[in-house]
Amino acid sequence: MVHQNWASFAILLVFSLLLPCHSYFITVDAHAEECFFEKVEDGTKMSLHFETAEGGFLDIDVRIVGPDGKVIHSGERETSGRYTFAAHTPGVYTYCFSNKMSTMTPKIVLFNMQIGEQNKHEAQKDGESTTKLEDMIRELSGALTGVKHEQEYMQVRDRIHRSINESTNSRVVLWSIFEALILVAMTVGQVYYLKRFFEVRRVV
């Protein structure tokens, strides 16, 4: 019996790790809006994670709309966000990233929509029974997915900060070269002026 429990645990753990949960990079052009759709049942937990990776001031407009047209979330000029909610009615849920406020700069956004499980009460109505071991595996799977998402966001932040540092370093180098050229020009000018000055004195 113990071996069967451990075998079930191992199978469910592997299955939970192999569940598809991917993050996506999308490019939202200036004056454009990109929308995505998820069809779920009533009571299903949904979680949207996103972060603006590149473009402009790293801001994007976000909107989540239910099947009935009800706006679940609406945010303007957001850099990143995590929104979790339960489906209040079955149907297709829409989440959009809008860059209409930008005049010419496209934005690159990293996002993922994680679809959870149905409400426990709904599951029991459907005749599904869950064991404590299965609940622990699901919690572990959720925790691992959260760690994976956090690593992806940290990679994006690292990429953003590296880009800012490289841009700042390039500007500092260019400014140093510009200052060096100005100093050389001033030195040459002063030498030329002094040379002309002493030549005039000798003639007099």
Coordinates of N, CA and C in Angstrom, one line a residue:
M1 N 0.8 -1.2 0.0 CA 0.0 0.0 0.0 C 0.9 1.3 0.0
V2 N 1.9 1.2 0.8 CA 2.9 2.3 0.9 C 3.5 2.6 -0.5
H3 N 3.9 1.4 -1.1 CA 4.6 1.5 -2.4 C 3.6 2.1 -3.5
Q4 N 2.3 1.8 -3.4 CA 1.4 2.3 -4.3 C 1.2 3.8 -4.1
N5 N 1.2 4.3 -2.8 CA 1.0 5.7 -2.5 C 2.2 6.5 -3.1
W6 N 3.4 5.9 -2.9 CA 4.6 6.6 -3.4 C 4.7 6.6 -4.9
A7 N 4.2 5.5 -5.5 CA 4.1 5.4 -7.0 C 3.1 6.5 -7.5
S8 N 2.0 6.6 -6.8 CA 1.0 7.6 -7.2 C 1.6 9.0 -7.1
F9 N 2.3 9.2 -5.9 CA 2.9 10.5 -5.7 C 3.9 10.9 -6.8
A10 N 4.7 9.9 -7.2 CA 5.8 10.2 -8.2 C 5.1 10.5 -9.5
I11 N 4.1 9.7 -9.9 CA 3.4 9.9 -11.2 C 2.7 11.3 -11.2
L12 N 2.0 11.6 -10.1 CA 1.3 12.9 -10.1 C 2.3 14.1 -10.1
L13 N 3.5 13.9 -9.4 CA 4.5 14.9 -9.4 C 5.1 15.2 -10.7
V14 N 5.4 14.1 -11.4 CA 5.9 14.2 -12.8 C 4.9 14.9 -13.7
F15 N 3.7 14.4 -13.6 CA 2.6 15.0 -14.4 C 2.4 16.5 -14.1
S16 N 2.5 16.9 -12.9 CA 2.3 18.3 -12.5 C 3.5 19.1 -13.1
L17 N 4.7 18.5 -13.1 CA 5.8 19.3 -13.6 C 5.8 19.4 -15.1
L18 N 5.1 18.5 -15.8 CA 5.0 18.5 -17.2 C 3.8 19.3 -17.7
L19 N 3.0 19.8 -16.8 CA 1.8 20.6 -17.3 C 2.3 21.8 -18.0
P20 N 1.7 22.2 -19.2 CA 2.1 23.3 -20.0 C 1.8 24.6 -19.2
C21 N 2.9 25.4 -19.0 CA 2.8 26.7 -18.4 C 4.0 27.5 -19.0
H22 N 3.7 28.3 -20.0 CA 4.8 29.0 -20.7 C 4.6 30.5 -20.6
S23 N 5.7 31.2 -20.7 CA 5.6 32.6 -20.8 C 5.9 33.0 -22.2
Y24 N 5.3 34.2 -22.6 CA 5.4 34.6 -24.0 C 5.9 36.0 -24.0
F25 N 6.7 36.3 -25.0 CA 7.1 37.7 -25.4 C 6.3 38.1 -26.6
I26 N 5.7 39.3 -26.5 CA 4.9 39.8 -27.6 C 5.4 41.3 -27.8
T27 N 5.3 41.7 -29.1 CA 5.6 43.1 -29.4 C 4.3 43.8 -29.7
V28 N 4.1 44.9 -29.0 CA 2.9 45.7 -29.2 C 3.3 47.0 -29.9
D29 N 2.9 47.1 -31.2 CA 3.3 48.3 -31.9 C 2.6 49.6 -31.4
A30 N 3.2 50.7 -31.8 CA 2.6 52.0 -31.4 C 1.2 52.1 -32.0
H31 N 0.3 52.6 -31.2 CA -1.2 52.8 -31.6 C -1.8 51.4 -31.8
A32 N -1.3 50.4 -31.3 CA -1.9 49.0 -31.5 C -2.3 48.4 -30.1
E33 N -3.1 47.3 -30.3 CA -3.5 46.6 -29.1 C -3.5 45.1 -29.4
E34 N -3.0 44.3 -28.5 CA -2.9 42.9 -28.7 C -3.8 42.2 -27.6
C35 N -4.7 41.3 -28.1 CA -5.7 40.7 -27.1 C -5.5 39.2 -27.2
F36 N -5.8 38.5 -26.1 CA -5.7 37.0 -26.0 C -7.0 36.6 -25.2
F37 N -7.3 35.3 -25.5 CA -8.6 34.8 -25.0 C -8.4 33.4 -24.3
E38 N -9.1 33.2 -23.2 CA -9.1 32.0 -22.4 C -10.6 31.6 -22.1
K39 N -10.9 30.4 -22.5 CA -12.3 29.9 -22.2 C -12.2 29.0 -21.0
V40 N -13.0 29.4 -19.9 CA -12.9 28.6 -18.6 C -14.3 28.5 -18.1
E41 N -14.4 27.6 -17.1 CA -15.7 27.4 -16.4 C -15.9 28.3 -15.2
D42 N -17.1 28.3 -14.7 CA -17.4 29.2 -13.6 C -16.6 28.7 -12.3
G43 N -16.0 29.7 -11.6 CA -15.2 29.4 -10.4 C -13.7 29.1 -10.7
T44 N -13.3 29.0 -11.9 CA -11.9 28.7 -12.2 C -11.0 29.9 -11.8
K45 N -9.9 29.6 -11.2 CA -9.0 30.6 -10.8 C -8.1 30.9 -12.0
M46 N -7.9 32.2 -12.2 CA -7.0 32.7 -13.3 C -6.0 33.7 -12.7
S47 N -4.8 33.7 -13.3 CA -3.8 34.6 -12.8 C -3.0 35.1 -14.0
L48 N -3.0 36.5 -14.1 CA -2.2 37.1 -15.2 C -1.0 37.8 -14.6
H49 N 0.2 37.4 -15.1 CA 1.5 38.0 -14.7 C 2.0 38.7 -16.0
F50 N 2.5 39.9 -15.9 CA 3.1 40.5 -17.0 C 4.2 41.5 -16.6
E51 N 5.1 41.8 -17.5 CA 6.1 42.8 -17.3 C 6.6 43.4 -18.6
T52 N 6.7 44.7 -18.7 CA 7.2 45.4 -19.9 C 8.7 45.3 -19.9
A53 N 9.2 44.6 -21.0 CA 10.7 44.4 -21.0 C 11.4 45.4 -21.8
E54 N 10.8 46.0 -22.8 CA 11.5 47.0 -23.6 C 10.6 48.0 -24.2
G55 N 11.1 49.2 -24.5 CA 10.3 50.2 -25.2 C 9.8 51.3 -24.4
G56 N 10.2 52.5 -24.8 CA 9.7 53.8 -24.2 C 10.1 53.8 -22.7
F57 N 9.0 54.2 -21.9 CA 9.2 54.2 -20.5 C 8.8 52.9 -19.8
L58 N 8.8 51.8 -20.5 CA 8.5 50.5 -20.0 C 7.1 50.5 -19.4
D59 N 6.1 51.1 -20.1 CA 4.7 51.1 -19.6 C 3.8 50.6 -20.7
I60 N 2.7 50.0 -20.2 CA 1.7 49.4 -21.1 C 0.3 49.5 -20.4
D61 N -0.8 49.6 -21.2 CA -2.1 49.6 -20.7 C -2.6 48.2 -20.7
V62 N -3.3 47.8 -19.6 CA -3.8 46.4 -19.5 C -5.3 46.4 -19.2
R63 N -6.0 45.5 -19.8 CA -7.4 45.4 -19.5 C -7.8 43.9 -19.6
I64 N -8.6 43.5 -18.5 CA -9.2 42.1 -18.5 C -10.7 42.3 -18.5
V65 N -11.3 41.6 -19.4 CA -12.8 41.7 -19.6 C -13.4 40.3 -19.5
G66 N -14.5 40.2 -18.8 CA -15.2 38.9 -18.7 C -16.1 38.6 -19.9
P67 N -16.7 37.4 -20.0 CA -17.6 37.1 -21.1 C -18.8 38.0 -21.2
D68 N -19.3 38.5 -20.1 CA -20.4 39.4 -20.1 C -20.1 40.9 -20.3
G69 N -18.8 41.1 -20.7 CA -18.4 42.5 -21.0 C -18.0 43.3 -19.8
K70 N -18.1 42.7 -18.6 CA -17.7 43.3 -17.4 C -16.1 43.4 -17.3
V71 N -15.7 44.7 -17.0 CA -14.2 44.9 -16.9 C -13.7 44.5 -15.5
I72 N -12.9 43.4 -15.5 CA -12.4 42.9 -14.2 C -11.2 43.7 -13.7
H73 N -10.4 44.2 -14.7 CA -9.2 45.0 -14.3 C -8.9 45.9 -15.5
S74 N -8.6 47.2 -15.1 CA -8.1 48.1 -16.2 C -7.0 49.0 -15.6
G75 N -5.8 48.9 -16.2 CA -4.7 49.7 -15.7 C -4.0 50.5 -16.8
E76 N -3.6 51.7 -16.5 CA -2.9 52.5 -17.5 C -1.4 52.7 -17.2
R77 N -0.6 52.6 -18.2 CA 0.9 52.9 -18.1 C 1.5 52.1 -16.9
E78 N 1.2 50.8 -16.9 CA 1.8 49.9 -15.9 C 3.1 49.2 -16.4
T79 N 4.0 49.2 -15.5 CA 5.3 48.5 -15.9 C 5.2 47.0 -15.7
S80 N 4.6 46.6 -14.6 CA 4.4 45.1 -14.3 C 3.2 45.0 -13.4
G81 N 2.7 43.7 -13.3 CA 1.6 43.5 -12.5 C 1.3 42.0 -12.4
R82 N 0.6 41.6 -11.3 CA 0.1 40.3 -11.1 C -1.4 40.4 -10.6
Y83 N -2.3 39.8 -11.4 CA -3.7 39.9 -11.0 C -4.3 38.5 -11.0
T84 N -4.9 38.1 -9.8 CA -5.5 36.8 -9.7 C -7.0 37.0 -9.4
F85 N -7.8 36.2 -10.0 CA -9.2 36.4 -9.8 C -9.9 35.0 -10.2
A86 N -11.1 34.9 -9.8 CA -11.9 33.7 -10.1 C -13.0 34.0 -11.1
A87 N -13.2 33.2 -12.1 CA -14.1 33.4 -13.1 C -15.5 33.5 -12.5
H88 N -16.2 34.6 -12.7 CA -17.5 34.8 -12.1 C -18.6 34.2 -13.0
T89 N -18.3 33.8 -14.2 CA -19.3 33.2 -15.1 C -18.5 32.4 -16.2
P90 N -19.1 31.3 -16.7 CA -18.4 30.5 -17.7 C -18.3 31.3 -19.0
G91 N -17.3 31.1 -19.8 CA -17.2 31.7 -21.1 C -15.7 32.1 -21.4
V92 N -15.6 33.0 -22.4 CA -14.3 33.4 -22.9 C -13.9 34.7 -22.2
Y93 N -12.7 34.7 -21.5 CA -12.2 35.9 -20.9 C -11.1 36.5 -21.8
T94 N -11.1 37.8 -21.9 CA -10.2 38.5 -22.8 C -9.2 39.4 -21.9
Y95 N -8.0 39.3 -22.3 CA -7.0 40.2 -21.7 C -6.2 40.9 -22.8
C96 N -6.1 42.2 -22.7 CA -5.5 43.0 -23.8 C -4.3 43.8 -23.3
F97 N -3.3 44.0 -24.1 CA -2.2 44.9 -23.8 C -2.3 46.0 -24.9
S98 N -2.4 47.2 -24.5 CA -2.6 48.3 -25.4 C -1.4 49.3 -25.4
N99 N -1.0 49.7 -26.6 CA 0.1 50.7 -26.7 C -0.4 51.9 -27.5
K100 N -1.7 52.2 -27.4 CA -2.2 53.3 -28.1 C -1.7 54.6 -27.7
M101 N -1.2 54.7 -26.4 CA -0.7 56.0 -26.0 C 0.6 56.4 -26.5
S102 N 1.3 55.4 -27.1 CA 2.6 55.6 -27.7 C 2.5 56.1 -29.1
T103 N 3.3 57.1 -29.5 CA 3.2 57.7 -30.8 C 4.1 56.9 -31.9
M104 N 5.2 56.4 -31.4 CA 6.1 55.7 -32.4 C 6.9 54.5 -31.8
T105 N 6.8 54.3 -30.5 CA 7.7 53.3 -29.9 C 6.9 52.0 -29.6
P106 N 7.4 50.9 -30.2 CA 6.7 49.6 -29.8 C 7.2 49.1 -28.5
K107 N 6.4 48.3 -27.8 CA 6.7 47.7 -26.5 C 6.8 46.2 -26.6
I108 N 7.8 45.7 -25.9 CA 7.9 44.2 -25.8 C 7.4 43.8 -24.4
V109 N 6.5 42.9 -24.3 CA 5.9 42.5 -23.0 C 6.0 41.0 -22.8
L110 N 6.5 40.6 -21.6 CA 6.5 39.3 -21.2 C 5.2 39.0 -20.3
F111 N 4.5 37.9 -20.7 CA 3.3 37.6 -19.9 C 3.0 36.2 -19.9
N112 N 2.2 35.8 -18.9 CA 1.6 34.4 -18.9 C 0.3 34.5 -18.2
M113 N -0.7 33.7 -18.7 CA -2.0 33.5 -18.0 C -2.1 32.1 -17.5
Q114 N -2.1 32.0 -16.2 CA -2.1 30.7 -15.5 C -3.6 30.3 -15.2
I115 N -4.0 29.2 -15.7 CA -5.4 28.8 -15.4 C -5.3 27.7 -14.3
G116 N -6.0 28.0 -13.2 CA -6.0 27.1 -12.1 C -7.1 26.1 -12.2
E117 N -7.5 25.6 -11.0 CA -8.5 24.6 -10.9 C -9.9 25.2 -10.6
Q118 N -10.9 24.4 -10.8 CA -12.2 24.8 -10.5 C -12.4 24.9 -9.0
N119 N -13.3 25.6 -8.5 CA -13.7 25.7 -7.1 C -13.9 24.3 -6.5
K120 N -13.4 24.1 -5.3 CA -13.5 22.8 -4.7 C -15.0 22.3 -4.5
H121 N -15.9 23.3 -4.2 CA -17.3 22.9 -4.1 C -17.8 22.4 -5.5
E122 N -17.4 23.1 -6.5 CA -17.8 22.7 -7.9 C -17.3 21.3 -8.2
A123 N -16.1 21.1 -7.8 CA -15.4 19.8 -8.1 C -16.2 18.7 -7.3
Q124 N -16.6 18.9 -6.1 CA -17.3 17.9 -5.3 C -18.7 17.7 -5.9
K125 N -19.3 18.7 -6.5 CA -20.6 18.5 -7.1 C -20.5 17.6 -8.3
D126 N -19.3 17.7 -9.0 CA -19.1 16.8 -10.2 C -18.7 15.4 -9.8
G127 N -18.6 15.1 -8.5 CA -18.3 13.8 -8.1 C -16.8 13.5 -8.0
E128 N -16.0 14.5 -8.1 CA -14.5 14.3 -8.0 C -14.1 14.3 -6.5
S129 N -13.3 13.4 -6.2 CA -12.7 13.3 -4.8 C -11.2 13.5 -4.9
T130 N -10.8 14.3 -3.9 CA -9.3 14.6 -3.9 C -8.8 14.1 -2.5
T131 N -7.6 13.6 -2.6 CA -6.9 13.1 -1.4 C -6.0 14.2 -0.9
K132 N -5.5 14.1 0.3 CA -4.6 15.0 0.9 C -3.3 15.0 0.1
L133 N -2.9 13.9 -0.3 CA -1.6 13.8 -1.1 C -1.7 14.5 -2.4
E134 N -2.9 14.4 -3.1 CA -3.1 15.1 -4.3 C -3.1 16.6 -4.1
D135 N -3.7 17.1 -3.0 CA -3.7 18.5 -2.7 C -2.3 19.0 -2.4
M136 N -1.5 18.2 -1.7 CA -0.1 18.6 -1.5 C 0.7 18.7 -2.8
I137 N 0.4 17.8 -3.7 CA 1.1 17.8 -5.0 C 0.7 19.0 -5.8
R138 N -0.6 19.4 -5.7 CA -1.0 20.6 -6.4 C -0.4 21.8 -5.8
E139 N -0.3 21.9 -4.5 CA 0.3 23.0 -3.9 C 1.8 23.1 -4.3
L140 N 2.5 22.0 -4.3 CA 3.9 21.9 -4.7 C 4.0 22.4 -6.1
S141 N 3.1 21.9 -7.0 CA 3.2 22.3 -8.4 C 3.0 23.8 -8.5
G142 N 2.0 24.4 -7.8 CA 1.8 25.8 -7.8 C 3.0 26.6 -7.3
A143 N 3.6 26.1 -6.3 CA 4.8 26.8 -5.7 C 6.0 26.7 -6.7
L144 N 6.2 25.6 -7.4 CA 7.2 25.5 -8.4 C 6.9 26.4 -9.6
T145 N 5.7 26.5 -10.0 CA 5.3 27.4 -11.1 C 5.6 28.8 -10.7
G146 N 5.3 29.2 -9.4 CA 5.6 30.5 -9.0 C 7.0 30.8 -9.0
V147 N 7.9 29.9 -8.6 CA 9.3 30.1 -8.6 C 9.8 30.3 -10.0
K148 N 9.2 29.5 -11.0 CA 9.6 29.6 -12.4 C 9.3 31.0 -12.9
H149 N 8.1 31.5 -12.6 CA 7.7 32.8 -13.0 C 8.6 33.9 -12.4
E150 N 8.9 33.7 -11.2 CA 9.8 34.7 -10.5 C 11.1 34.7 -11.2
Q151 N 11.7 33.6 -11.5 CA 13.0 33.5 -12.2 C 12.9 34.2 -13.6
E152 N 11.8 34.0 -14.3 CA 11.6 34.7 -15.6 C 11.5 36.2 -15.4
Y153 N 10.8 36.6 -14.4 CA 10.7 38.1 -14.2 C 12.1 38.7 -13.8
M154 N 12.8 37.9 -13.0 CA 14.1 38.4 -12.6 C 15.1 38.5 -13.8
Q155 N 14.9 37.5 -14.7 CA 15.7 37.6 -16.0 C 15.4 38.8 -16.8
V156 N 14.1 39.1 -16.8 CA 13.7 40.3 -17.6 C 14.2 41.6 -16.9
R157 N 14.1 41.6 -15.6 CA 14.6 42.8 -14.8 C 16.1 43.0 -15.0
D158 N 16.8 41.8 -15.0 CA 18.3 41.9 -15.2 C 18.6 42.4 -16.6
R159 N 17.8 41.9 -17.6 CA 18.0 42.4 -19.0 C 17.7 43.9 -19.1
I160 N 16.7 44.4 -18.4 CA 16.4 45.8 -18.4 C 17.5 46.6 -17.8
H161 N 17.9 46.2 -16.6 CA 19.0 46.9 -15.9 C 20.3 46.9 -16.7
R162 N 20.6 45.7 -17.3 CA 21.8 45.6 -18.1 C 21.8 46.6 -19.3
S163 N 20.6 46.7 -19.9 CA 20.4 47.6 -21.1 C 20.6 49.0 -20.6
I164 N 20.1 49.4 -19.5 CA 20.2 50.8 -18.9 C 21.7 51.0 -18.6
N165 N 22.4 50.1 -18.0 CA 23.8 50.3 -17.6 C 24.6 50.5 -18.9
E166 N 24.4 49.6 -19.9 CA 25.1 49.7 -21.1 C 24.9 51.0 -21.8
S167 N 23.6 51.5 -21.8 CA 23.3 52.8 -22.5 C 24.0 53.9 -21.7
T168 N 23.9 53.9 -20.4 CA 24.6 54.9 -19.6 C 26.1 54.9 -19.8
N169 N 26.7 53.7 -19.8 CA 28.1 53.6 -20.1 C 28.5 54.2 -21.5
S170 N 27.7 53.9 -22.5 CA 28.0 54.4 -23.8 C 27.9 55.9 -23.8
R171 N 26.9 56.5 -23.1 CA 26.8 57.9 -23.1 C 28.0 58.6 -22.4
V172 N 28.4 57.9 -21.3 CA 29.6 58.4 -20.5 C 30.9 58.4 -21.4
V173 N 31.0 57.3 -22.2 CA 32.2 57.2 -23.0 C 32.2 58.3 -24.1
L174 N 31.0 58.5 -24.7 CA 30.8 59.5 -25.8 C 31.1 60.9 -25.2
W175 N 30.6 61.1 -24.0 CA 30.8 62.5 -23.4 C 32.2 62.7 -23.1
S176 N 32.9 61.6 -22.7 CA 34.4 61.7 -22.4 C 35.2 62.0 -23.6
I177 N 34.8 61.4 -24.7 CA 35.5 61.6 -26.0 C 35.2 63.0 -26.5
F178 N 34.0 63.5 -26.3 CA 33.6 64.9 -26.7 C 34.4 65.9 -25.9
E179 N 34.5 65.6 -24.6 CA 35.3 66.5 -23.7 C 36.8 66.5 -24.1
A180 N 37.3 65.3 -24.4 CA 38.7 65.3 -24.9 C 38.9 66.0 -26.2
L181 N 38.0 65.9 -27.1 CA 38.1 66.7 -28.4 C 38.1 68.2 -28.1
I182 N 37.2 68.6 -27.2 CA 37.1 70.0 -26.9 C 38.4 70.5 -26.3
L183 N 39.0 69.7 -25.3 CA 40.3 70.1 -24.7 C 41.4 70.2 -25.7
V184 N 41.5 69.2 -26.7 CA 42.5 69.3 -27.7 C 42.3 70.5 -28.6
A185 N 41.0 70.8 -29.0 CA 40.8 71.9 -29.8 C 41.2 73.2 -29.1
M186 N 40.8 73.3 -27.8 CA 41.2 74.5 -27.0 C 42.7 74.7 -26.9
T187 N 43.4 73.5 -26.7 CA 44.9 73.6 -26.6 C 45.5 74.0 -27.9
V188 N 45.0 73.5 -29.0 CA 45.5 73.9 -30.3 C 45.2 75.3 -30.6
G189 N 44.1 75.8 -30.2 CA 43.7 77.2 -30.4 C 44.6 78.1 -29.6
Q190 N 44.8 77.7 -28.3 CA 45.7 78.6 -27.5 C 47.1 78.6 -28.0
V191 N 47.6 77.5 -28.4 CA 49.0 77.5 -29.0 C 49.1 78.4 -30.3
Y192 N 48.1 78.2 -31.1 CA 48.0 79.0 -32.3 C 47.9 80.5 -32.0
Y193 N 47.1 80.8 -31.0 CA 46.9 82.2 -30.6 C 48.2 82.8 -30.1
L194 N 48.9 82.1 -29.1 CA 50.1 82.5 -28.6 C 51.2 82.7 -29.6
K195 N 51.3 81.7 -30.6 CA 52.3 81.8 -31.6 C 52.0 83.0 -32.5
R196 N 50.8 83.3 -32.8 CA 50.5 84.5 -33.6 C 50.8 85.8 -32.8
F197 N 50.5 85.7 -31.5 CA 50.8 86.9 -30.6 C 52.3 87.3 -30.6
F198 N 53.1 86.2 -30.4 CA 54.6 86.5 -30.3 C 55.1 86.9 -31.7
E199 N 54.6 86.4 -32.8 CA 55.0 86.8 -34.1 C 54.7 88.2 -34.3
V200 N 53.5 88.7 -33.9 CA 53.2 90.1 -34.0 C 54.1 91.0 -33.2
R201 N 54.5 90.5 -32.0 CA 55.4 91.3 -31.1 C 56.8 91.4 -31.8
R202 N 57.3 90.4 -32.4 CA 58.6 90.4 -33.1 C 58.6 91.4 -34.3
V203 N 57.5 91.4 -35.0 CA 57.4 92.3 -36.1 C 57.4 93.8 -35.6
V204 N 56.7 94.1 -34.6 CA 56.8 95.4 -34.0 C 58.1 95.8 -33.5

